[in-house]
Coordinates of C-alpha atoms and ligand atoms in Angstrom, one line a residue:
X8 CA 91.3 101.5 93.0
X9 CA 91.0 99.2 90.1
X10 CA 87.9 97.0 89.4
X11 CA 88.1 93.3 89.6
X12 CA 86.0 90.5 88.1
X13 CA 85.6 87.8 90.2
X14 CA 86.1 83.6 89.1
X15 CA 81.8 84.1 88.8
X16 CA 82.3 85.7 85.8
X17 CA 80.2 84.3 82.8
X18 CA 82.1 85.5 80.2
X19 CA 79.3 87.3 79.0
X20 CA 81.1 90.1 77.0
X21 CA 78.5 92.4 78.2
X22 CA 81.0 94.7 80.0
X23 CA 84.1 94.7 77.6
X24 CA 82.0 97.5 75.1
X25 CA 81.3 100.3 78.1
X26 CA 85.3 100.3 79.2
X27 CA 86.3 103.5 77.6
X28 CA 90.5 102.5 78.6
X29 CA 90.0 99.0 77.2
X30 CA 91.0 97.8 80.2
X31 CA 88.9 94.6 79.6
X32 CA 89.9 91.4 78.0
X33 CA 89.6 87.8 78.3
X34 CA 92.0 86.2 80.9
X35 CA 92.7 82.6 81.1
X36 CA 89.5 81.4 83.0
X37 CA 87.3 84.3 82.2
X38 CA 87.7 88.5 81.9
X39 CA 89.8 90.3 83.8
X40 CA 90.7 94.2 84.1
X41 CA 94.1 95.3 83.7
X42 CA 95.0 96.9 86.4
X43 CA 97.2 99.9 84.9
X44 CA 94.5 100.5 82.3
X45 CA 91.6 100.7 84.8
X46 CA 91.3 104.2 85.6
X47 CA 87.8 103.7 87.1
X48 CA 86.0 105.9 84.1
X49 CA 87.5 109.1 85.9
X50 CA 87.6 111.7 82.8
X51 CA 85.1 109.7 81.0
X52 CA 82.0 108.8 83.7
X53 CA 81.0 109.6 87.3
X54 CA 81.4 105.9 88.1
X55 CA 82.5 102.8 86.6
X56 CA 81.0 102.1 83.7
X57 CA 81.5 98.5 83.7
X58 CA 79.5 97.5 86.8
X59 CA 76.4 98.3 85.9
X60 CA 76.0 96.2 83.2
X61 CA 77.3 93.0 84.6
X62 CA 74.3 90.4 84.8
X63 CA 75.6 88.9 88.0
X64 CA 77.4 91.8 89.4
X65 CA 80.9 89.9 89.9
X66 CA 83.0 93.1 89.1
X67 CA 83.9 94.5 92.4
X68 CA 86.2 98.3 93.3
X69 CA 89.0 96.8 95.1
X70 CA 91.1 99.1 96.8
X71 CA 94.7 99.2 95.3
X72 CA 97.0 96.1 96.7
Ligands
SF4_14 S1 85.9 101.1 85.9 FE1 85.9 102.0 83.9 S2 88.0 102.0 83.3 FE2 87.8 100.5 84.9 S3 87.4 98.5 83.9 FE3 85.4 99.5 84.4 S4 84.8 100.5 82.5 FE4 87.1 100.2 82.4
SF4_15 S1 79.7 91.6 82.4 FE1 80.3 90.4 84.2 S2 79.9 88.3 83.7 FE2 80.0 89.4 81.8 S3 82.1 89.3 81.0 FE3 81.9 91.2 82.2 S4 82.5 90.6 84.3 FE4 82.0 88.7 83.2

């Protein structure tokens, strides 16, 4: 159950720091997770560390396609 970011996204940078996988980088529009990176913190945090910082909360838990 990867985390997406949606086409809202600011490009803000805020949440690329908290990933402990790196799973985040900047796509071609704005930041996107990789998907086989994007473990959702398990090992690392309770819950996703990204989400919480986003400033207009367009990362999202997405079950897996
Ligand atoms: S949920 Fe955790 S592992 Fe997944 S993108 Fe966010 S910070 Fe990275
Ligand atoms: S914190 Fe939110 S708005 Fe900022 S880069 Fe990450 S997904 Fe985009």
């Amino acid at each position: 159950m990867p985390v997406v970011i949606d086409s809202d996204c600011i490009n803000c940078d805020m949440c690329v720091p908290e990933c402990p996988n790196d799973a985040i980088a900047m796509g071609k529009q704005h930041y996107v997770v990789d998907v086989d990176k994007c473990t959702e913190c398990e090992g690392f945090y309770d819950q996703p560390a990204c989400i919480p910082v986003c400033p207009i909360e367009c990362m999202t838990l997405v079950p897996d396609a």
